[in-house]
Structures are given as structure tokens and as C-alpha cells.
């Protein structure tokens, strides 16, 4: 329930997505600046810092180090050597930590910031940060994706429910123009890569290698099938900010040693119910204990129980989506069908806080999932689209990140 299997452990160690590899760690949170809801994106030569926070469920401190690797647009290591993308040392110790206080689950809370007095990033692009134990440098404990952008191109974008395949139905379509006045463009149709994501999901990202057309110094992306997304629904929400009372979305809270347990109210499919607007954070979460001013170290861990009441699917799995599972399809986010209760169920150890989540259905042998089966697709859903613009001219050895933008559907 709270520990991944050995096979899942090794599979997680082999990928390069943001996530926890060692199951003794939890609550990985990455953000830029002072707002914990910010995307992990820095601007080159800006004074904002990237914060990486996480817990180890342990009684004593572990001595860890981290390193960063520059990556291409597809998150594979670039051809740059370390001296070309950073100044300083690329093996730094994690020295900032605190012990939990007054919690039933003992943990150590760690934090690191980039850039700092030991390391400064000098090239734009994608980066992968890896945390490892000092005594075993080859064993990855967790990894983090983040970006450094130049913001050297302008972008005008819109999202419409009047798509090329339906009208005010179940889809949304993006259109955007990229202004390249400030950069030297060699081949506008082949030197740019644009990646578009919806609400931070990894499974339905779209990669565009060519614009529809060039209009002066402007790249035009419109009426392109790749920019049509299932509209989905607003994220579901719950709060476990108290161990004594039922808060938003919680049906019951009890203590069954050695853990507190929280049962989320049983969910049902929403695909056949009317759309209802709700202001959410599009899958993010915030750690919070309602009676504390230091939730990072005073919020407890609770076994949180999810249940979705619906018939069993014959050809697909049901997953929980959101930052609470690092947007991954794995054994932690996958739900098991309980024939006795007639529900998809799972439980996970989560730190007290306010959480967003939704249910995604992924057909067998597919890498992408759909919202239509459980959540439904409603054209008026408020979605957050993120657009990353990369540039590589012939002879260049890495993808520059020229711009990163967020566009809301409403």
C-alpha cells in the first residue's frame, strides 16, 4: 500500500520523469520563486530560485548530494559538457533539513535551492536534477525535471471550444503565434520545437516540429490537429488538514496504529452529469495542517483511501492523476478493482494538505489516457496549457528554451 515493489523500484530508476525512486521518500515538491504553486521554471539571469523539497520517512538524517544534467527538448542528456551549462560544482551536498515535530510518522524534511553559492546555471533548456546517497552515488533516490528559459520570443495564444472537429462539445483547440523579432532565425520550418502540455500531464503532451506557416517574423500555429485536446473536467478536491475532524471531501478520519487514516468520500463517474465549475489548482497540492504555522515539519502522514464506484473495465486501467502521484502511471497511482464493493480502490500515504486529483483511464498497451470514461469532457472546463518553445540551428549542440508560457482556456 505504501511501498512500491522491487520491480517497480527498478523501473522507476530507469526513467527520467520527475519522481521518487526510493520508497522511503515522499512529498516531493518543486517550484520556482516564493509561490509553491509555480511551475519549476527559471528565467536565465533572473534572481528567482528553484526550490526542491521532500521528506524521508526516517528517524535520523541521511547525507545526500545532488547533481544536474542538461537535457534536450526530449529530456535526453544534451551534448554540452558541464562547464558549458553551469558554473561551480556539480556535486553539492544537501545541508538544509529539519526533523518532524509532534507527528505519529517520523520524517526528516529536506530542502535545496538553485542557483546557490556553489552552482549557477548558464544555459537555457531542460534540466534533470538527481538526488543520491553520499555512500552510494550510483543509486538514485529521486529526480526532478526543471527548465531554464530565456524568454526571448513573444507569444500570443488563445484556446477555443470551436474546434476543427466539434463545436462547444468535448474538445478545446489552441492557436498561437510566436514572435521571433529578437532572435536570428535560420530555418523557421525546421529549427523550432514546440511542446504543449495540459494541466501538467505527461501522457498527452504534444510536440510540434513545424509551424503551419511563417508570417513575416511570426511563426503561426493554428488549425493543427495536434493542438486539439480532450477538454476533461475540473479536478476533484479534498483536504486532510485535520486529524480530528472531517474536512473537505473526507468521509471519515480515524487512528489505527501506527497511522491516521482518512477515507475520501466515495467518488462516482461524472461523464453523464452536468458540468459544474470549480476553482482548482489543476492537479497541484499544498501541504497544510490547519493548526500549525510550520506545516512542512508539523503536518502528519495519513493513509488516504480512494474509492471510485463504477463497473469494472475490460480493456483498461484506472489511474489517479495529479501532482500527488507525480503525474505517473505506476503501481502507486493505479487502482485495483474490488469485486466485493464494486469499486476501484487504492490507498497511499500522503502528508496532510489540500489536494487536487482526477481519474484517468488508460487502455491496455497505450501510453496515453482519456478523461471521457470517468470525468467526462466538457468544453467549458478551465484548463491550463503550457507552451515551451525550443530552438536549435544546424550545428548547435543543444536545444535553447526561448520561451515558456501558460495559457488558460478561460
mmCIF file of C-alpha atoms in Angstrom:
data_model
loop_
_atom_site.group_PDB
_atom_site.id
_atom_site.type_symbol
_atom_site.label_atom_id
_atom_site.label_comp_id
_atom_site.label_asym_id
_atom_site.label_seq_id
_atom_site.Cartn_x
_atom_site.Cartn_y
_atom_site.Cartn_z
ATOM 1 C CA UNK A 1 0.000 0.000 0.000
ATOM 2 C CA UNK A 2 2.760 2.429 0.882
ATOM 3 C CA UNK A 3 5.806 0.745 -0.615
ATOM 4 C CA UNK A 4 6.474 0.119 -4.293
ATOM 5 C CA UNK A 5 7.506 -3.350 -5.423
ATOM 6 C CA UNK A 6 11.125 -4.204 -6.251
ATOM 7 C CA UNK A 7 10.304 -4.415 -9.977
ATOM 8 C CA UNK A 8 8.574 -1.030 -9.835
ATOM 9 C CA UNK A 9 11.568 0.373 -7.950
ATOM 10 C CA UNK A 10 13.970 -0.654 -10.752
ATOM 11 C CA UNK A 11 11.585 0.575 -13.466
ATOM 12 C CA UNK A 12 11.389 3.988 -11.780
ATOM 13 C CA UNK A 13 15.169 4.111 -11.581
ATOM 14 C CA UNK A 14 15.419 3.738 -15.342
ATOM 15 C CA UNK A 15 13.234 6.663 -16.440
ATOM 16 C CA UNK A 16 13.825 10.404 -16.418
ATOM 17 C CA UNK A 17 10.478 11.761 -15.241
ATOM 18 C CA UNK A 18 10.114 13.737 -12.046
ATOM 19 C CA UNK A 19 9.516 11.219 -9.303
ATOM 20 C CA UNK A 20 10.590 9.325 -6.227
ATOM 21 C CA UNK A 21 12.681 6.205 -6.780
ATOM 22 C CA UNK A 22 13.387 5.102 -3.203
ATOM 23 C CA UNK A 23 10.024 4.369 -1.482
ATOM 24 C CA UNK A 24 11.240 5.776 1.834
ATOM 25 C CA UNK A 25 10.848 9.267 0.379
ATOM 26 C CA UNK A 26 7.617 11.228 -0.033
ATOM 27 C CA UNK A 27 6.044 14.635 -0.692
ATOM 28 C CA UNK A 28 8.363 15.749 -3.479
ATOM 29 C CA UNK A 29 7.567 19.388 -4.245
ATOM 30 C CA UNK A 30 9.344 21.549 -6.847
ATOM 31 C CA UNK A 31 8.587 25.201 -7.608
ATOM 32 C CA UNK A 32 10.187 28.483 -8.687
ATOM 33 C CA UNK A 33 10.223 31.645 -6.594
ATOM 34 C CA UNK A 34 8.174 32.113 -3.431
ATOM 35 C CA UNK A 35 4.884 30.645 -4.644
ATOM 36 C CA UNK A 36 4.654 26.904 -4.100
ATOM 37 C CA UNK A 37 2.131 26.636 -6.920
ATOM 38 C CA UNK A 38 4.602 27.960 -9.504
ATOM 39 C CA UNK A 39 5.918 25.709 -12.255
ATOM 40 C CA UNK A 40 9.592 24.682 -11.862
ATOM 41 C CA UNK A 41 10.790 27.157 -14.483
ATOM 42 C CA UNK A 42 13.546 29.736 -14.006
ATOM 43 C CA UNK A 43 14.481 32.609 -16.293
ATOM 44 C CA UNK A 44 18.130 32.857 -17.289
ATOM 45 C CA UNK A 45 19.959 35.531 -15.240
ATOM 46 C CA UNK A 46 16.859 36.124 -13.097
ATOM 47 C CA UNK A 47 17.138 36.310 -9.304
ATOM 48 C CA UNK A 48 14.416 33.727 -8.616
ATOM 49 C CA UNK A 49 15.439 30.354 -7.273
ATOM 50 C CA UNK A 50 14.210 26.835 -7.768
ATOM 51 C CA UNK A 51 13.146 25.088 -4.554
ATOM 52 C CA UNK A 52 13.144 21.304 -4.183
ATOM 53 C CA UNK A 53 11.556 19.938 -1.004
ATOM 54 C CA UNK A 54 10.910 16.372 0.109
ATOM 55 C CA UNK A 55 10.681 14.115 3.154
ATOM 56 C CA UNK A 56 12.346 10.883 4.125
ATOM 57 C CA UNK A 57 10.279 8.687 6.428
ATOM 58 C CA UNK A 58 13.077 8.097 8.918
ATOM 59 C CA UNK A 59 14.249 8.942 12.421
ATOM 60 C CA UNK A 60 17.692 10.224 11.501
ATOM 61 C CA UNK A 61 19.274 12.397 8.858
ATOM 62 C CA UNK A 62 20.708 10.949 5.657
ATOM 63 C CA UNK A 63 23.692 12.571 3.969
ATOM 64 C CA UNK A 64 22.785 13.196 0.352
ATOM 65 C CA UNK A 65 24.127 15.012 -2.658
ATOM 66 C CA UNK A 66 22.644 16.192 -5.935
ATOM 67 C CA UNK A 67 23.810 16.889 -9.483
ATOM 68 C CA UNK A 68 22.174 18.428 -12.548
ATOM 69 C CA UNK A 69 22.264 17.292 -16.173
ATOM 70 C CA UNK A 70 21.434 19.483 -19.150
ATOM 71 C CA UNK A 71 18.909 17.848 -21.488
ATOM 72 C CA UNK A 72 17.472 18.267 -24.968
ATOM 73 C CA UNK A 73 13.837 19.049 -25.712
ATOM 74 C CA UNK A 74 13.005 15.333 -25.334
ATOM 75 C CA UNK A 75 14.693 15.173 -21.900
ATOM 76 C CA UNK A 76 17.695 13.155 -23.036
ATOM 77 C CA UNK A 77 21.195 14.351 -21.992
ATOM 78 C CA UNK A 78 22.439 17.055 -24.327
ATOM 79 C CA UNK A 79 25.885 17.183 -25.888
ATOM 80 C CA UNK A 80 27.054 20.006 -23.629
ATOM 81 C CA UNK A 81 29.778 19.360 -21.087
ATOM 82 C CA UNK A 82 29.246 20.617 -17.542
ATOM 83 C CA UNK A 83 31.398 23.729 -17.975
ATOM 84 C CA UNK A 84 29.098 24.849 -20.796
ATOM 85 C CA UNK A 85 25.891 24.872 -18.749
ATOM 86 C CA UNK A 86 26.970 25.626 -15.183
ATOM 87 C CA UNK A 87 29.488 27.493 -13.093
ATOM 88 C CA UNK A 88 30.687 25.964 -9.847
ATOM 89 C CA UNK A 89 30.452 22.394 -8.618
ATOM 90 C CA UNK A 90 28.023 19.803 -9.907
ATOM 91 C CA UNK A 91 28.079 17.549 -6.861
ATOM 92 C CA UNK A 92 26.602 19.500 -3.981
ATOM 93 C CA UNK A 93 25.528 18.303 -0.551
ATOM 94 C CA UNK A 94 22.005 18.834 0.805
ATOM 95 C CA UNK A 95 22.612 20.654 4.061
ATOM 96 C CA UNK A 96 19.182 22.097 4.890
ATOM 97 C CA UNK A 97 16.934 19.748 6.836
ATOM 98 C CA UNK A 98 14.543 19.646 9.801
ATOM 99 C CA UNK A 99 13.049 16.850 11.879
ATOM 100 C CA UNK A 100 9.281 16.408 12.139
ATOM 101 C CA UNK A 101 7.694 17.521 15.392
ATOM 102 C CA UNK A 102 4.665 16.089 17.191
ATOM 103 C CA UNK A 103 3.782 13.641 14.395
ATOM 104 C CA UNK A 104 2.963 9.940 14.608
ATOM 105 C CA UNK A 105 5.049 9.317 11.476
ATOM 106 C CA UNK A 106 8.629 10.439 11.982
ATOM 107 C CA UNK A 107 10.307 12.070 8.997
ATOM 108 C CA UNK A 108 13.108 14.416 8.014
ATOM 109 C CA UNK A 109 12.209 17.348 5.777
ATOM 110 C CA UNK A 110 14.890 18.377 3.257
ATOM 111 C CA UNK A 111 15.210 21.451 1.085
ATOM 112 C CA UNK A 112 17.627 22.713 -1.561
ATOM 113 C CA UNK A 113 17.690 25.777 -3.794
ATOM 114 C CA UNK A 114 19.148 26.538 -7.217
ATOM 115 C CA UNK A 115 21.110 28.596 -8.074
ATOM 116 C CA UNK A 116 23.164 28.951 -4.900
ATOM 117 C CA UNK A 117 26.690 29.924 -3.861
ATOM 118 C CA UNK A 118 28.055 26.612 -5.193
ATOM 119 C CA UNK A 119 26.293 26.261 -8.535
ATOM 120 C CA UNK A 120 24.910 28.648 -11.159
ATOM 121 C CA UNK A 121 23.191 27.642 -14.396
ATOM 122 C CA UNK A 122 24.412 29.400 -17.543
ATOM 123 C CA UNK A 123 22.456 27.814 -20.425
ATOM 124 C CA UNK A 124 18.753 27.719 -21.152
ATOM 125 C CA UNK A 125 16.943 24.445 -21.728
ATOM 126 C CA UNK A 126 15.720 21.391 -19.853
ATOM 127 C CA UNK A 127 17.491 20.112 -16.743
ATOM 128 C CA UNK A 128 17.308 16.913 -14.731
ATOM 129 C CA UNK A 129 18.325 17.052 -11.078
ATOM 130 C CA UNK A 130 19.276 13.777 -9.396
ATOM 131 C CA UNK A 131 19.487 13.190 -5.628
ATOM 132 C CA UNK A 132 21.603 10.306 -4.337
ATOM 133 C CA UNK A 133 23.129 8.972 -1.123
ATOM 134 C CA UNK A 134 26.717 10.056 -0.447
ATOM 135 C CA UNK A 135 27.661 6.456 0.306
ATOM 136 C CA UNK A 136 26.150 5.096 -2.929
ATOM 137 C CA UNK A 137 26.403 7.677 -5.754
ATOM 138 C CA UNK A 138 25.013 5.297 -8.376
ATOM 139 C CA UNK A 139 21.704 4.735 -6.562
ATOM 140 C CA UNK A 140 19.179 7.451 -7.445
ATOM 141 C CA UNK A 141 16.804 8.392 -4.623
ATOM 142 C CA UNK A 142 14.670 10.855 -6.566
ATOM 143 C CA UNK A 143 14.850 13.041 -9.655
ATOM 144 C CA UNK A 144 13.381 16.360 -10.703
ATOM 145 C CA UNK A 145 12.716 17.946 -14.071
ATOM 146 C CA UNK A 146 13.011 21.729 -14.330
ATOM 147 C CA UNK A 147 13.572 24.341 -17.027
ATOM 148 C CA UNK A 148 15.578 27.492 -17.606
ATOM 149 C CA UNK A 149 14.110 29.839 -20.207
ATOM 150 C CA UNK A 150 15.467 32.886 -21.998
ATOM 151 C CA UNK A 151 12.041 34.467 -22.642
ATOM 152 C CA UNK A 152 13.464 35.902 -25.867
ATOM 153 C CA UNK A 153 10.382 35.288 -28.029
ATOM 154 C CA UNK A 154 6.888 36.649 -27.638
ATOM 155 C CA UNK A 155 3.739 34.565 -27.747
ATOM 156 C CA UNK A 156 0.084 35.318 -28.408
ATOM 157 C CA UNK A 157 -2.253 32.405 -27.751
ATOM 158 C CA UNK A 158 -5.905 31.527 -27.405
ATOM 159 C CA UNK A 159 -7.953 28.460 -26.525
ATOM 160 C CA UNK A 160 -11.311 27.853 -28.151
ATOM 161 C CA UNK A 161 -14.107 25.300 -27.825
ATOM 162 C CA UNK A 162 -14.894 25.924 -31.510
ATOM 163 C CA UNK A 163 -12.526 23.251 -32.748
ATOM 164 C CA UNK A 164 -11.875 21.696 -36.124
ATOM 165 C CA UNK A 165 -13.666 18.505 -35.023
ATOM 166 C CA UNK A 166 -16.580 19.755 -32.889
ATOM 167 C CA UNK A 167 -18.340 22.907 -31.672
ATOM 168 C CA UNK A 168 -18.845 23.565 -27.940
ATOM 169 C CA UNK A 169 -18.685 19.827 -27.277
ATOM 170 C CA UNK A 170 -15.872 17.802 -25.715
ATOM 171 C CA UNK A 171 -12.668 19.381 -27.020
ATOM 172 C CA UNK A 172 -10.545 22.513 -26.860
ATOM 173 C CA UNK A 173 -8.137 23.769 -29.520
ATOM 174 C CA UNK A 174 -5.101 26.015 -29.153
ATOM 175 C CA UNK A 175 -3.884 28.617 -31.612
ATOM 176 C CA UNK A 176 -0.747 30.667 -31.074
ATOM 177 C CA UNK A 177 1.759 32.939 -32.793
ATOM 178 C CA UNK A 178 5.443 33.124 -31.853
ATOM 179 C CA UNK A 179 7.241 36.430 -32.442
ATOM 180 C CA UNK A 180 10.900 35.870 -33.405
ATOM 181 C CA UNK A 181 11.952 39.505 -33.887
ATOM 182 C CA UNK A 182 14.672 39.299 -31.231
ATOM 183 C CA UNK A 183 16.448 36.163 -32.435
ATOM 184 C CA UNK A 184 18.348 35.107 -35.546
ATOM 185 C CA UNK A 185 16.195 32.578 -37.408
ATOM 186 C CA UNK A 186 17.957 30.341 -39.928
ATOM 187 C CA UNK A 187 15.161 27.943 -40.926
ATOM 188 C CA UNK A 188 11.805 28.702 -39.307
ATOM 189 C CA UNK A 189 10.235 25.447 -40.506
ATOM 190 C CA UNK A 190 12.893 23.114 -39.106
ATOM 191 C CA UNK A 191 14.776 24.833 -36.286
ATOM 192 C CA UNK A 192 11.919 25.105 -33.775
ATOM 193 C CA UNK A 193 10.334 22.520 -31.497
ATOM 194 C CA UNK A 194 7.230 23.465 -29.530
ATOM 195 C CA UNK A 195 5.903 21.292 -26.693
ATOM 196 C CA UNK A 196 2.369 21.810 -25.379
ATOM 197 C CA UNK A 197 1.043 20.207 -22.188
ATOM 198 C CA UNK A 198 -2.348 20.294 -20.482
ATOM 199 C CA UNK A 199 -2.518 20.707 -16.697
ATOM 200 C CA UNK A 200 0.953 19.241 -16.226
ATOM 201 C CA UNK A 201 0.001 15.836 -17.616
ATOM 202 C CA UNK A 202 2.789 13.814 -19.227
ATOM 203 C CA UNK A 203 0.703 11.338 -21.210
ATOM 204 C CA UNK A 204 -0.996 13.717 -23.664
ATOM 205 C CA UNK A 205 1.822 16.182 -24.382
ATOM 206 C CA UNK A 206 2.061 17.364 -27.984
ATOM 207 C CA UNK A 207 5.342 18.051 -29.793
ATOM 208 C CA UNK A 208 5.288 20.236 -32.904
ATOM 209 C CA UNK A 209 8.333 20.285 -35.173
ATOM 210 C CA UNK A 210 6.969 22.636 -37.846
ATOM 211 C CA UNK A 211 4.680 25.683 -37.802
ATOM 212 C CA UNK A 212 1.710 25.876 -40.131
ATOM 213 C CA UNK A 213 3.230 28.909 -41.860
ATOM 214 C CA UNK A 214 5.543 31.894 -41.448
ATOM 215 C CA UNK A 215 4.019 35.372 -41.434
ATOM 216 C CA UNK A 216 6.837 37.921 -41.531
ATOM 217 C CA UNK A 217 8.861 37.175 -38.397
ATOM 218 C CA UNK A 218 5.979 35.314 -36.801
ATOM 219 C CA UNK A 219 5.550 31.544 -36.581
ATOM 220 C CA UNK A 220 1.871 30.623 -36.914
ATOM 221 C CA UNK A 221 0.392 27.512 -35.227
ATOM 222 C CA UNK A 222 -3.324 27.237 -35.864
ATOM 223 C CA UNK A 223 -5.857 24.743 -37.241
ATOM 224 C CA UNK A 224 -3.445 21.928 -36.424
ATOM 225 C CA UNK A 225 -4.846 18.525 -35.319
ATOM 226 C CA UNK A 226 -2.051 18.171 -32.728
ATOM 227 C CA UNK A 227 -3.419 21.208 -30.869
ATOM 228 C CA UNK A 228 -6.838 19.660 -30.197
ATOM 229 C CA UNK A 229 -7.185 18.295 -26.641
ATOM 230 C CA UNK A 230 -9.937 16.453 -24.809
ATOM 231 C CA UNK A 231 -11.470 19.127 -22.607
ATOM 232 C CA UNK A 232 -11.798 16.973 -19.484
ATOM 233 C CA UNK A 233 -13.428 18.244 -16.311
ATOM 234 C CA UNK A 234 -12.468 20.317 -13.300
ATOM 235 C CA UNK A 235 -10.192 18.484 -10.876
ATOM 236 C CA UNK A 236 -11.678 16.905 -7.761
ATOM 237 C CA UNK A 237 -10.532 18.197 -4.377
ATOM 238 C CA UNK A 238 -10.067 17.005 -0.814
ATOM 239 C CA UNK A 239 -8.359 18.297 2.317
ATOM 240 C CA UNK A 240 -6.732 16.324 5.120
ATOM 241 C CA UNK A 241 -5.720 19.367 7.150
ATOM 242 C CA UNK A 242 -7.032 17.887 10.425
ATOM 243 C CA UNK A 243 -6.580 14.503 12.103
ATOM 244 C CA UNK A 244 -9.665 15.034 14.267
ATOM 245 C CA UNK A 245 -12.462 16.341 12.053
ATOM 246 C CA UNK A 246 -13.772 15.607 8.576
ATOM 247 C CA UNK A 247 -12.778 18.395 6.226
ATOM 248 C CA UNK A 248 -13.492 18.957 2.511
ATOM 249 C CA UNK A 249 -14.173 15.719 0.674
ATOM 250 C CA UNK A 250 -13.392 13.483 3.670
ATOM 251 C CA UNK A 251 -15.935 10.964 4.904
ATOM 252 C CA UNK A 252 -14.077 9.643 7.944
ATOM 253 C CA UNK A 253 -10.828 10.141 9.869
ATOM 254 C CA UNK A 254 -9.601 7.604 12.419
ATOM 255 C CA UNK A 255 -6.415 6.430 14.063
ATOM 256 C CA UNK A 256 -5.486 2.790 13.535
ATOM 257 C CA UNK A 257 -1.935 2.418 14.782
ATOM 258 C CA UNK A 258 0.587 3.219 13.601
ATOM 259 C CA UNK A 259 -1.168 5.619 11.174
ATOM 260 C CA UNK A 260 -4.038 8.041 10.930
ATOM 261 C CA UNK A 261 -6.423 7.030 8.161
ATOM 262 C CA UNK A 262 -8.589 9.312 6.002
ATOM 263 C CA UNK A 263 -11.368 7.953 3.777
ATOM 264 C CA UNK A 264 -12.249 10.208 0.866
ATOM 265 C CA UNK A 265 -15.961 10.275 0.090
ATOM 266 C CA UNK A 266 -16.736 7.597 -2.476
ATOM 267 C CA UNK A 267 -16.430 9.056 -5.959
ATOM 268 C CA UNK A 268 -18.663 8.352 -8.927
ATOM 269 C CA UNK A 269 -18.193 8.956 -12.664
ATOM 270 C CA UNK A 270 -19.128 12.472 -13.780
ATOM 271 C CA UNK A 271 -19.286 11.912 -17.537
ATOM 272 C CA UNK A 272 -23.108 11.855 -17.569
ATOM 273 C CA UNK A 273 -23.667 14.635 -15.033
ATOM 274 C CA UNK A 274 -23.955 18.365 -15.867
ATOM 275 C CA UNK A 275 -20.724 20.359 -15.902
ATOM 276 C CA UNK A 276 -20.094 22.302 -12.692
ATOM 277 C CA UNK A 277 -17.405 24.949 -12.447
ATOM 278 C CA UNK A 278 -14.956 24.738 -9.560
ATOM 279 C CA UNK A 279 -11.840 26.805 -8.946
ATOM 280 C CA UNK A 280 -8.967 24.329 -8.671
ATOM 281 C CA UNK A 281 -5.185 24.300 -8.975
ATOM 282 C CA UNK A 282 -5.209 21.920 -11.968
ATOM 283 C CA UNK A 283 -3.750 18.930 -10.153
ATOM 284 C CA UNK A 284 -1.404 20.598 -7.656
ATOM 285 C CA UNK A 285 -1.345 20.235 -3.882
ATOM 286 C CA UNK A 286 -0.297 22.270 -0.845
ATOM 287 C CA UNK A 287 0.980 20.791 2.432
ATOM 288 C CA UNK A 288 -1.039 22.184 5.328
ATOM 289 C CA UNK A 289 -2.007 21.359 8.905
ATOM 290 C CA UNK A 290 -4.764 23.747 9.949
ATOM 291 C CA UNK A 291 -3.446 24.326 13.479
ATOM 292 C CA UNK A 292 0.204 24.842 12.562
ATOM 293 C CA UNK A 293 2.366 27.651 11.202
ATOM 294 C CA UNK A 294 5.113 25.169 10.242
ATOM 295 C CA UNK A 295 3.283 22.565 8.228
ATOM 296 C CA UNK A 296 6.473 21.379 6.485
ATOM 297 C CA UNK A 297 7.541 19.677 9.719
ATOM 298 C CA UNK A 298 4.317 19.530 11.770
ATOM 299 C CA UNK A 299 1.895 18.044 9.234
ATOM 300 C CA UNK A 300 1.429 14.308 9.781
ATOM 301 C CA UNK A 301 1.214 11.496 7.262
ATOM 302 C CA UNK A 302 -2.154 9.789 6.809
ATOM 303 C CA UNK A 303 -3.115 6.641 4.923
ATOM 304 C CA UNK A 304 -5.531 8.163 2.423
ATOM 305 C CA UNK A 305 -8.155 5.848 0.909
ATOM 306 C CA UNK A 306 -9.634 6.441 -2.558
ATOM 307 C CA UNK A 307 -12.721 4.677 -3.933
ATOM 308 C CA UNK A 308 -14.430 5.066 -7.313
ATOM 309 C CA UNK A 309 -17.768 3.299 -7.658
ATOM 310 C CA UNK A 310 -18.252 2.039 -11.220
ATOM 311 C CA UNK A 311 -18.343 -1.238 -13.184
ATOM 312 C CA UNK A 312 -15.025 -2.890 -13.947
ATOM 313 C CA UNK A 313 -13.490 -2.061 -17.316
ATOM 314 C CA UNK A 314 -12.455 -4.953 -19.551
ATOM 315 C CA UNK A 315 -9.684 -3.317 -21.559
ATOM 316 C CA UNK A 316 -8.199 -0.508 -19.492
ATOM 317 C CA UNK A 317 -6.747 0.507 -16.140
ATOM 318 C CA UNK A 318 -7.890 3.380 -13.935
ATOM 319 C CA UNK A 319 -5.266 5.743 -12.540
ATOM 320 C CA UNK A 320 -5.235 8.700 -10.185
ATOM 321 C CA UNK A 321 -3.734 11.782 -11.809
ATOM 322 C CA UNK A 322 -2.207 14.811 -10.109
ATOM 323 C CA UNK A 323 0.977 16.052 -8.506
ATOM 324 C CA UNK A 324 0.240 13.791 -5.538
ATOM 325 C CA UNK A 325 1.476 10.885 -7.702
ATOM 326 C CA UNK A 326 3.992 12.978 -9.701
ATOM 327 C CA UNK A 327 1.806 12.546 -12.819
ATOM 328 C CA UNK A 328 2.995 8.979 -13.243
ATOM 329 C CA UNK A 329 1.255 5.783 -14.342
ATOM 330 C CA UNK A 330 2.683 3.226 -11.932
ATOM 331 C CA UNK A 331 1.743 0.909 -9.097
ATOM 332 C CA UNK A 332 1.095 3.818 -6.745
ATOM 333 C CA UNK A 333 -1.389 5.623 -8.980
ATOM 334 C CA UNK A 334 -3.086 2.529 -10.415
ATOM 335 C CA UNK A 335 -6.375 1.487 -8.788
ATOM 336 C CA UNK A 336 -7.425 -2.105 -8.130
ATOM 337 C CA UNK A 337 -10.986 -3.282 -8.727
ATOM 338 C CA UNK A 338 -12.716 -4.748 -5.667
ATOM 339 C CA UNK A 339 -15.443 -7.130 -6.814
ATOM 340 C CA UNK A 340 -16.973 -7.221 -3.332
ATOM 341 C CA UNK A 341 -17.566 -3.476 -3.109
ATOM 342 C CA UNK A 342 -17.952 -2.839 -6.850
ATOM 343 C CA UNK A 343 -15.355 -0.100 -6.656
ATOM 344 C CA UNK A 344 -11.905 0.799 -7.909
ATOM 345 C CA UNK A 345 -9.828 1.326 -4.784
ATOM 346 C CA UNK A 346 -6.349 2.301 -3.673
ATOM 347 C CA UNK A 347 -4.625 3.765 -0.634
ATOM 348 C CA UNK A 348 -1.489 5.844 -0.298
ATOM 349 C CA UNK A 349 0.424 7.539 2.472
ATOM 350 C CA UNK A 350 0.008 11.293 1.983
ATOM 351 C CA UNK A 351 1.101 14.248 4.050
ATOM 352 C CA UNK A 352 -1.680 16.444 5.405
ATOM 353 C CA UNK A 353 -2.738 19.105 2.940
ATOM 354 C CA UNK A 354 -5.120 20.300 0.234
ATOM 355 C CA UNK A 355 -5.046 18.108 -2.874
ATOM 356 C CA UNK A 356 -6.359 18.100 -6.449
ATOM 357 C CA UNK A 357 -6.848 14.845 -8.351
ATOM 358 C CA UNK A 358 -8.787 13.237 -11.168
ATOM 359 C CA UNK A 359 -9.325 9.748 -12.595
ATOM 360 C CA UNK A 360 -7.767 8.819 -15.921
ATOM 361 C CA UNK A 361 -8.462 5.650 -17.883
ATOM 362 C CA UNK A 362 -5.575 4.188 -19.877
ATOM 363 C CA UNK A 363 -6.342 1.409 -22.383
ATOM 364 C CA UNK A 364 -4.059 -1.611 -22.253
ATOM 365 C CA UNK A 365 -0.857 -1.196 -24.290
ATOM 366 C CA UNK A 366 -1.415 2.560 -24.593
ATOM 367 C CA UNK A 367 0.846 5.309 -23.265
ATOM 368 C CA UNK A 368 -1.892 7.973 -23.155
ATOM 369 C CA UNK A 369 -5.059 8.120 -21.092
ATOM 370 C CA UNK A 370 -8.509 9.600 -21.520
ATOM 371 C CA UNK A 371 -10.795 11.656 -19.308
ATOM 372 C CA UNK A 372 -14.032 10.766 -21.096
ATOM 373 C CA UNK A 373 -14.704 7.435 -19.344
ATOM 374 C CA UNK A 374 -14.895 8.758 -15.768
ATOM 375 C CA UNK A 375 -14.580 12.530 -15.623
ATOM 376 C CA UNK A 376 -16.235 13.385 -18.931
ATOM 377 C CA UNK A 377 -15.210 16.040 -21.453
ATOM 378 C CA UNK A 378 -16.837 19.452 -21.180
ATOM 379 C CA UNK A 379 -15.862 22.320 -23.466
ATOM 380 C CA UNK A 380 -16.159 24.930 -20.707
ATOM 381 C CA UNK A 381 -13.625 23.247 -18.398
ATOM 382 C CA UNK A 382 -10.893 25.622 -17.263
ATOM 383 C CA UNK A 383 -7.612 24.030 -18.352
ATOM 384 C CA UNK A 384 -4.048 25.263 -18.006
ATOM 385 C CA UNK A 385 -1.934 24.859 -21.137
ATOM 386 C CA UNK A 386 1.854 25.263 -21.002
ATOM 387 C CA UNK A 387 3.806 26.081 -24.149
ATOM 388 C CA UNK A 388 7.595 25.599 -24.326
ATOM 389 C CA UNK A 389 9.465 26.949 -27.372
ATOM 390 C CA UNK A 390 12.845 25.353 -28.208
ATOM 391 C CA UNK A 391 15.309 26.395 -30.912
ATOM 392 C CA UNK A 392 18.257 24.554 -32.446
ATOM 393 C CA UNK A 393 20.059 25.722 -35.592
ATOM 394 C CA UNK A 394 22.190 23.396 -37.747
ATOM 395 C CA UNK A 395 25.460 22.786 -35.926
ATOM 396 C CA UNK A 396 24.090 23.642 -32.474
ATOM 397 C CA UNK A 397 24.664 21.042 -29.753
ATOM 398 C CA UNK A 398 21.635 21.710 -27.585
ATOM 399 C CA UNK A 399 18.043 22.980 -27.633
ATOM 400 C CA UNK A 400 17.733 26.522 -26.316
ATOM 401 C CA UNK A 401 14.499 27.198 -24.455
ATOM 402 C CA UNK A 402 13.474 30.551 -25.912
ATOM 403 C CA UNK A 403 10.159 30.873 -24.094
ATOM 404 C CA UNK A 404 7.768 29.243 -21.644
ATOM 405 C CA UNK A 405 4.175 30.425 -21.330
ATOM 406 C CA UNK A 406 0.961 29.455 -19.575
ATOM 407 C CA UNK A 407 -2.412 29.942 -21.271
ATOM 408 C CA UNK A 408 -5.775 29.409 -19.589
ATOM 409 C CA UNK A 409 -8.760 28.122 -21.538
ATOM 410 C CA UNK A 410 -10.967 30.781 -19.935
#
